[in-house]
mmCIF file of C-alpha atoms in Angstrom:
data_model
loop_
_atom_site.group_PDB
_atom_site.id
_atom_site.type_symbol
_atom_site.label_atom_id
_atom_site.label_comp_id
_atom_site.label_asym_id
_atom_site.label_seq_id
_atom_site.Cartn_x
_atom_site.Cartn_y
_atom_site.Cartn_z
ATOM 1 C CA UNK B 1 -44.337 -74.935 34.409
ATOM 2 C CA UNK B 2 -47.493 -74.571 36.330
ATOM 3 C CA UNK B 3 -47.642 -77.765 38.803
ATOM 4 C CA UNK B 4 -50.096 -78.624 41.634
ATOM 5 C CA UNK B 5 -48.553 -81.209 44.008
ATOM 6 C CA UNK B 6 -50.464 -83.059 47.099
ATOM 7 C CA UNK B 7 -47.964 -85.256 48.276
ATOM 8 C CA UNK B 8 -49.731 -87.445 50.682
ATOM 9 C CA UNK B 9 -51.616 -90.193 48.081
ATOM 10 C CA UNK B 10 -53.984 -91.253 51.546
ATOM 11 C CA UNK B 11 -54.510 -89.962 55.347
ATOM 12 C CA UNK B 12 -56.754 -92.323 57.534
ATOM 13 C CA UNK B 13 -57.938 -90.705 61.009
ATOM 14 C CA UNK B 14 -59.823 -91.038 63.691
ATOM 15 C CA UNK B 15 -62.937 -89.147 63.936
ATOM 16 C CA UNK B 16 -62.095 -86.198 66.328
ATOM 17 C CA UNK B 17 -58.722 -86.198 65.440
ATOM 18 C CA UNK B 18 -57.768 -82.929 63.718
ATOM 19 C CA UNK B 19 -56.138 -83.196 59.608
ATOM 20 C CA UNK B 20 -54.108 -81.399 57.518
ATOM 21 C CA UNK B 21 -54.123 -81.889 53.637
ATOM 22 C CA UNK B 22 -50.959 -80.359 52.037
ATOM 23 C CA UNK B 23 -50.470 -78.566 49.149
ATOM 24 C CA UNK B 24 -47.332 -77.017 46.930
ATOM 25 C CA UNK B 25 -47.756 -75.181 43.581
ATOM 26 C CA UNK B 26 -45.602 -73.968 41.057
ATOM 27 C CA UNK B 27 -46.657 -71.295 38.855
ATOM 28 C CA UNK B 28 -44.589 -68.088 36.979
ATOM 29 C CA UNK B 29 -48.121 -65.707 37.191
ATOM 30 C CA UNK B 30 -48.252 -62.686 40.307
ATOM 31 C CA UNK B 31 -51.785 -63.101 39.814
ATOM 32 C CA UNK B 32 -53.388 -66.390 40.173
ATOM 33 C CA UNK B 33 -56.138 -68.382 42.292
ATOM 34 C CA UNK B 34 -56.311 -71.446 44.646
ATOM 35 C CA UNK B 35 -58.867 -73.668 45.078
ATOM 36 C CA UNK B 36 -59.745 -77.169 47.094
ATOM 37 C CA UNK B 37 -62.020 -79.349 46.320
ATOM 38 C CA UNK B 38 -64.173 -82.551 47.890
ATOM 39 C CA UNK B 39 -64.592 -85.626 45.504
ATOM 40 C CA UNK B 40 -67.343 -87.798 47.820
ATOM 41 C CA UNK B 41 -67.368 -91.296 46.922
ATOM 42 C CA UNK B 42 -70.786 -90.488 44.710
ATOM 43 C CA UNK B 43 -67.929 -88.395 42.325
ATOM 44 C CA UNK B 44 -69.483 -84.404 42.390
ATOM 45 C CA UNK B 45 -66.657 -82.346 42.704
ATOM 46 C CA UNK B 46 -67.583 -79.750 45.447
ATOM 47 C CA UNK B 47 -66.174 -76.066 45.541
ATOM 48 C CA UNK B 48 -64.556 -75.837 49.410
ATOM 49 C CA UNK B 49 -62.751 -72.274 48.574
ATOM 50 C CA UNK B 50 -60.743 -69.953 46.405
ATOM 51 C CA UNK B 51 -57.876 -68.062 47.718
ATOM 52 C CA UNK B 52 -56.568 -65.529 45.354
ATOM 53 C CA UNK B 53 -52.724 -64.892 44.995
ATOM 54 C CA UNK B 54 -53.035 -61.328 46.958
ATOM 55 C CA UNK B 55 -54.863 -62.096 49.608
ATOM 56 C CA UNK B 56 -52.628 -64.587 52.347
ATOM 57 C CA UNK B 57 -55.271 -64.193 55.216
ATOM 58 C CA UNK B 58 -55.807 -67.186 56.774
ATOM 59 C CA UNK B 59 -59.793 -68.264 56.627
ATOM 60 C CA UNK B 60 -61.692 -69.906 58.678
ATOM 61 C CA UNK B 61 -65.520 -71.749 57.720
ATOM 62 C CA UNK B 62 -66.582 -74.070 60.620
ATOM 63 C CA UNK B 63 -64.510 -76.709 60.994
ATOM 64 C CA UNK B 64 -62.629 -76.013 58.120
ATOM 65 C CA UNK B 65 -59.492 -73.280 57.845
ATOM 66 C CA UNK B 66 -56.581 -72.857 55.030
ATOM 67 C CA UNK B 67 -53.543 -71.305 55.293
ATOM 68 C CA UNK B 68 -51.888 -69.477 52.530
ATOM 69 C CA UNK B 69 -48.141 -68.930 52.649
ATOM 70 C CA UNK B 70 -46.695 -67.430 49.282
ATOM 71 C CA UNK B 71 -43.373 -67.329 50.410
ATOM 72 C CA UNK B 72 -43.348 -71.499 50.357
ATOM 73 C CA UNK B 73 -45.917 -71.314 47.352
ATOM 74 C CA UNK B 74 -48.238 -73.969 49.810
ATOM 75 C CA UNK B 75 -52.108 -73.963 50.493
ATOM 76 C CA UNK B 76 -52.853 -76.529 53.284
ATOM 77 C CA UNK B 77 -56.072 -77.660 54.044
ATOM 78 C CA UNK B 78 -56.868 -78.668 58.170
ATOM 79 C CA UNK B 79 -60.374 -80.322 59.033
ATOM 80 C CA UNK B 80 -60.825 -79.898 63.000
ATOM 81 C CA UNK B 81 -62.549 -82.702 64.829
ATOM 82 C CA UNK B 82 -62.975 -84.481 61.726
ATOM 83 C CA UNK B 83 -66.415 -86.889 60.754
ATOM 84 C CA UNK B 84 -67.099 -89.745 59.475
ATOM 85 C CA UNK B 85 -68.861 -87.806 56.682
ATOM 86 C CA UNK B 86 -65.605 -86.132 55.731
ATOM 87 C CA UNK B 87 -64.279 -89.148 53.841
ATOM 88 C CA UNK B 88 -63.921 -87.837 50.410
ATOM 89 C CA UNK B 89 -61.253 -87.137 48.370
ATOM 90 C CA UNK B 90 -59.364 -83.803 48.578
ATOM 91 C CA UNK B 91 -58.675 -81.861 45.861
ATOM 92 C CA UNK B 92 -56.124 -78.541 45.384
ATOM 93 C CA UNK B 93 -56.242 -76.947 41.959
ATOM 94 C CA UNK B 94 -54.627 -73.835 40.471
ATOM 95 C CA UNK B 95 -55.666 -71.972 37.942
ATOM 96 C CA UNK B 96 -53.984 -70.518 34.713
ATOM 97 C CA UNK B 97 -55.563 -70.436 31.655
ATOM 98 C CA UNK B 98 -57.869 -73.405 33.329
ATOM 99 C CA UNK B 99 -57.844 -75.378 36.515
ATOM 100 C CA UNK B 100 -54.874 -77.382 36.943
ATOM 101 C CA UNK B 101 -55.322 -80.044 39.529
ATOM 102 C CA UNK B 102 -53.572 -82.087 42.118
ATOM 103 C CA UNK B 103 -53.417 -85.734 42.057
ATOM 104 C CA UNK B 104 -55.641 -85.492 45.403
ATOM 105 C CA UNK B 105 -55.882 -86.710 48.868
ATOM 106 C CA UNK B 106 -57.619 -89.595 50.077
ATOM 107 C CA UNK B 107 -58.820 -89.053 53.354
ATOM 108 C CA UNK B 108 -60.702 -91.925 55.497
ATOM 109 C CA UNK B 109 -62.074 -90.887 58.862
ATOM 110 C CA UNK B 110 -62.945 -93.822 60.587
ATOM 111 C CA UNK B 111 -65.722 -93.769 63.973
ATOM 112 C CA UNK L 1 -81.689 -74.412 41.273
ATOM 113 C CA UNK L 2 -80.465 -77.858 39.168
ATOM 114 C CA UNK L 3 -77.157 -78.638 39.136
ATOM 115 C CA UNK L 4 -75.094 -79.133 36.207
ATOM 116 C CA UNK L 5 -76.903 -82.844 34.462
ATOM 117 C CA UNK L 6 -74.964 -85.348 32.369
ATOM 118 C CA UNK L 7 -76.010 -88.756 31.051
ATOM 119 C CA UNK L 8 -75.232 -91.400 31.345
ATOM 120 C CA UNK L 9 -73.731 -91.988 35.052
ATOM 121 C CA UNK L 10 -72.080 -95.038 33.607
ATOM 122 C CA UNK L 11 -71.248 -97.136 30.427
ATOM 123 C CA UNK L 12 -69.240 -100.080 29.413
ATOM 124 C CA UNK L 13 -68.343 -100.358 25.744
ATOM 125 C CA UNK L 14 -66.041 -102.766 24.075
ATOM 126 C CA UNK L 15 -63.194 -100.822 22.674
ATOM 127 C CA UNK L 16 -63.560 -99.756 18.679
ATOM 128 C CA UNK L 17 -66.912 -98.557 19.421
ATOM 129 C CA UNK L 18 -67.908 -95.357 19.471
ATOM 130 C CA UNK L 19 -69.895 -93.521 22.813
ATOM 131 C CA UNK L 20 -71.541 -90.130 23.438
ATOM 132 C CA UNK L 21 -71.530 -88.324 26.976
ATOM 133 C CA UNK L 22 -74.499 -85.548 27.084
ATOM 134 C CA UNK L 23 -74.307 -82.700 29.349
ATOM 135 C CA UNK L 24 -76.781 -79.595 30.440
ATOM 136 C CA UNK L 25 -75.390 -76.932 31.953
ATOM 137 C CA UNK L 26 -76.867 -75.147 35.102
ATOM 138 C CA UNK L 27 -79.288 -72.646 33.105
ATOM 139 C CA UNK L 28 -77.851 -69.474 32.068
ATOM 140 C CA UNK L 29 -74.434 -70.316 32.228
ATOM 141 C CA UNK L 30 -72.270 -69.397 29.247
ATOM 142 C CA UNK L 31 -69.457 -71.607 30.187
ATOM 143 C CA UNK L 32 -68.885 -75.232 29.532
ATOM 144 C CA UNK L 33 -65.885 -77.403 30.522
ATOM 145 C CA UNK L 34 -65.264 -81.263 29.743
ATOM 146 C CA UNK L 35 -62.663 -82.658 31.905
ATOM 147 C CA UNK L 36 -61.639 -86.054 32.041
ATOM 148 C CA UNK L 37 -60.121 -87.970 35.099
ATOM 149 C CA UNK L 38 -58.283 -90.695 35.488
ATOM 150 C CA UNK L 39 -58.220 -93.286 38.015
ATOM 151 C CA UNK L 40 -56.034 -92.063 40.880
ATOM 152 C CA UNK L 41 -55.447 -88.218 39.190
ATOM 153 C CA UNK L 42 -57.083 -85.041 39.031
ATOM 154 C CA UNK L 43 -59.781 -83.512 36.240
ATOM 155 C CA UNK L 44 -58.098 -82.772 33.228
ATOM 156 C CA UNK L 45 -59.787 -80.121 30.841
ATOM 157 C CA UNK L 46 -60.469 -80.960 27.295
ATOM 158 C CA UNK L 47 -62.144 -78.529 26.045
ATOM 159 C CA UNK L 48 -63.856 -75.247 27.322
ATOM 160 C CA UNK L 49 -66.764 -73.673 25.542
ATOM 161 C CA UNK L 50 -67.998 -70.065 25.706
ATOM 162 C CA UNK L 51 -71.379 -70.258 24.548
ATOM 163 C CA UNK L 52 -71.167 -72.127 21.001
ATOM 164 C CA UNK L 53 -67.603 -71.825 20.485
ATOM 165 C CA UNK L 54 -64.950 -73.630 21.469
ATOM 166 C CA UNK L 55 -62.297 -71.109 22.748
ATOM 167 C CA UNK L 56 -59.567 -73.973 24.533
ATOM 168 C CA UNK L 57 -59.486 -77.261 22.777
ATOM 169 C CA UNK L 58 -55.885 -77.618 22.819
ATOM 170 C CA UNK L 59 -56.666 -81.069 25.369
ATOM 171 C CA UNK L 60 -59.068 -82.480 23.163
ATOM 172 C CA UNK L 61 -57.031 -85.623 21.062
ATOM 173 C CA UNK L 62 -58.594 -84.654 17.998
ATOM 174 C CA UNK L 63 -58.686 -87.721 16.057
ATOM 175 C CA UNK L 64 -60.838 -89.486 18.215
ATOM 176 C CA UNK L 65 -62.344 -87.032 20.557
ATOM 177 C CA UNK L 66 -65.507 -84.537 18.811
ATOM 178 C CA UNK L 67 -67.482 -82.345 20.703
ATOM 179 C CA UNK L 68 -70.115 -79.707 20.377
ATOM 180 C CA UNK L 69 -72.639 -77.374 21.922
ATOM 181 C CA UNK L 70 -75.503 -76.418 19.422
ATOM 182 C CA UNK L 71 -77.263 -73.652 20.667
ATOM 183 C CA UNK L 72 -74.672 -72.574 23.303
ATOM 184 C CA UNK L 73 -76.609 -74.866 26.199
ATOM 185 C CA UNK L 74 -76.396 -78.727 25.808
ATOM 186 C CA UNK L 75 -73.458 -80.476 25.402
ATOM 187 C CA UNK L 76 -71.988 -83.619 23.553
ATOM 188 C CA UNK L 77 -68.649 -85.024 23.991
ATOM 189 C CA UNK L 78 -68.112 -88.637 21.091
ATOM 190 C CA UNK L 79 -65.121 -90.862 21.314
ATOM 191 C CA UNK L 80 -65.041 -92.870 18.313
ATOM 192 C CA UNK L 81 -63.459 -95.226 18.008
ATOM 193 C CA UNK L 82 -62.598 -95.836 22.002
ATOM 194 C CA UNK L 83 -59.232 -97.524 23.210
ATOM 195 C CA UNK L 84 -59.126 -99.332 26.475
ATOM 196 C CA UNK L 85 -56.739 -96.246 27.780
ATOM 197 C CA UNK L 86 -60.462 -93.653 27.028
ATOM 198 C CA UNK L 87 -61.514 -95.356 30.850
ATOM 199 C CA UNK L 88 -62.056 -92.529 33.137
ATOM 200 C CA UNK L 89 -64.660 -90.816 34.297
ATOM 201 C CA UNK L 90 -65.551 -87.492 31.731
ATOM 202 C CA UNK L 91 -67.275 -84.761 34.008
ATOM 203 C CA UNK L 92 -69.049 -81.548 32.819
ATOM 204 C CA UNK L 93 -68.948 -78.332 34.717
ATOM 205 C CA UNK L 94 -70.284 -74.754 33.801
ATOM 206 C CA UNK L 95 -70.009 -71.425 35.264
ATOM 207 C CA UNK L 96 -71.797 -68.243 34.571
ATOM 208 C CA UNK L 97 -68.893 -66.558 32.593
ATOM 209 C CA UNK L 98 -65.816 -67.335 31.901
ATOM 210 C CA UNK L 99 -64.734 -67.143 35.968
ATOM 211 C CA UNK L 100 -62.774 -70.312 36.485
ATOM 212 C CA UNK L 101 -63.518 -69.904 40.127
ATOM 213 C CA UNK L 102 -67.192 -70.442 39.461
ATOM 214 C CA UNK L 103 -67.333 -73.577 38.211
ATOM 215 C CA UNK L 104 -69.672 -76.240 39.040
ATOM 216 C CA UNK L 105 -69.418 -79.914 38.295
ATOM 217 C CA UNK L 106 -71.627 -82.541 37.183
ATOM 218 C CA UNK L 107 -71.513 -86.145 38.710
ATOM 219 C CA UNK L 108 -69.532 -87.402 35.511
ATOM 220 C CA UNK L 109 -69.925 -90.398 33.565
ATOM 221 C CA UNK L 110 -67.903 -93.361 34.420
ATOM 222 C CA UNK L 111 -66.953 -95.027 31.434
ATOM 223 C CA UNK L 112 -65.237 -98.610 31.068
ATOM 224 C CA UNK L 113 -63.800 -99.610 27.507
ATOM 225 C CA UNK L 114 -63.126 -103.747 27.712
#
């Protein structure tokens, strides 16, 4: 069964502090993508990034990185020196024959 | 370039009645996804389009649940009649071909069935 799990419901933070969003999948494919996603309170779903299943390179985009490790089938998210303006809700999808997502992470950065 | 458009951003409707969600896709994408998502969960597909025809449906709850694309852009989704358990918020999202890994969302319609 193809299964996208983000285990931690909410994270609250301090801005500054640094955050990691976790994420396990299950899937039977060799070949598959990875994506996260931002749900701001106004409800857009915004593409972060896609990771596909051959490529375990860790990336990094500003303040944001993701690190791929097949061998534990995870995809975590970390936000350095996280903002106020990073409150959103996380999501980690998979895709198959469509996008299956997580249940998502709330994360609350408070000033 | 607009983003993906739907209509109405919200709607309450006693339950029994019926309701209509229109989307627009961003222009000359091919692609057309309704998801639906429930409080507290993730976007569940319903049904994916590719142009006028709908190619995954197997989501859709069929005996309520209608939807079509005329003319491979616009999009309706109906619920009639709707059951208090049809609250969620239904969100549209298109990408330029059938790439899952370009699609882009709409700002969904919240819908509450009292």
């Amino acid at each position: 069964a193809q299964k996208v799990t983000q285990a931690q419901t909410e994270i609250s933070v301090v801005e500054k502090e640094d955050v990691t969003l976790d994420c396990v999948y299950e899937t039977r494919d060799t070949t598959y993508y990875l994506f996260w996603y931002k749900q701001p309170p106004s409800g857009e779903l915004v593409f972060l990034i896609r990771r596909n299943s051959f490529d375990e390179q860790n990336e990094i985009s500003g303040r944001y990185s993701w690190n791929f490790q097949k061998s534990t089938s995870s995809f975590n998210f970390t936000i350095t020196a996280s903002q106020v303006v990073d409150s959103a809700v996380y999501f980690c999808a998979l895709s198959e024959a469509r996008l299956i997502f997580g249940t998502g992470t709330r994360l609350q950065v408070f000033p | 370039e607009a983003g993906v458009v739907q209509s109405p951003r919200y709607k309450i409707i006693e339950k029994k009645q019926p309701v209509a969600f229109w989307c627009n896709p961003i222009s000359g994408h091919n692609t057309l996804y309704w998801y639906r998502q429930n409080l507290g969960q993730g976007p569940e597909l319903l049904i994916r389009y590719e142009n006028e025809e709908a190619v995954d449906d197997s989501q859709l709850p069929k005996d309520r649940f209608s939807a079509e694309r005329l003319k491979g852009v616009d999009s309706t989704l109906k619920i009639q009649p709707a059951e208090l358990g049809d609250s969620a918020v239904y969100l549209c999202a298109s990408s330029p071909r059938d790439l899952l890994y370009e699609q882009y969302f709409g700002p969904g319609t919240r819908l509450t069935v009292t």
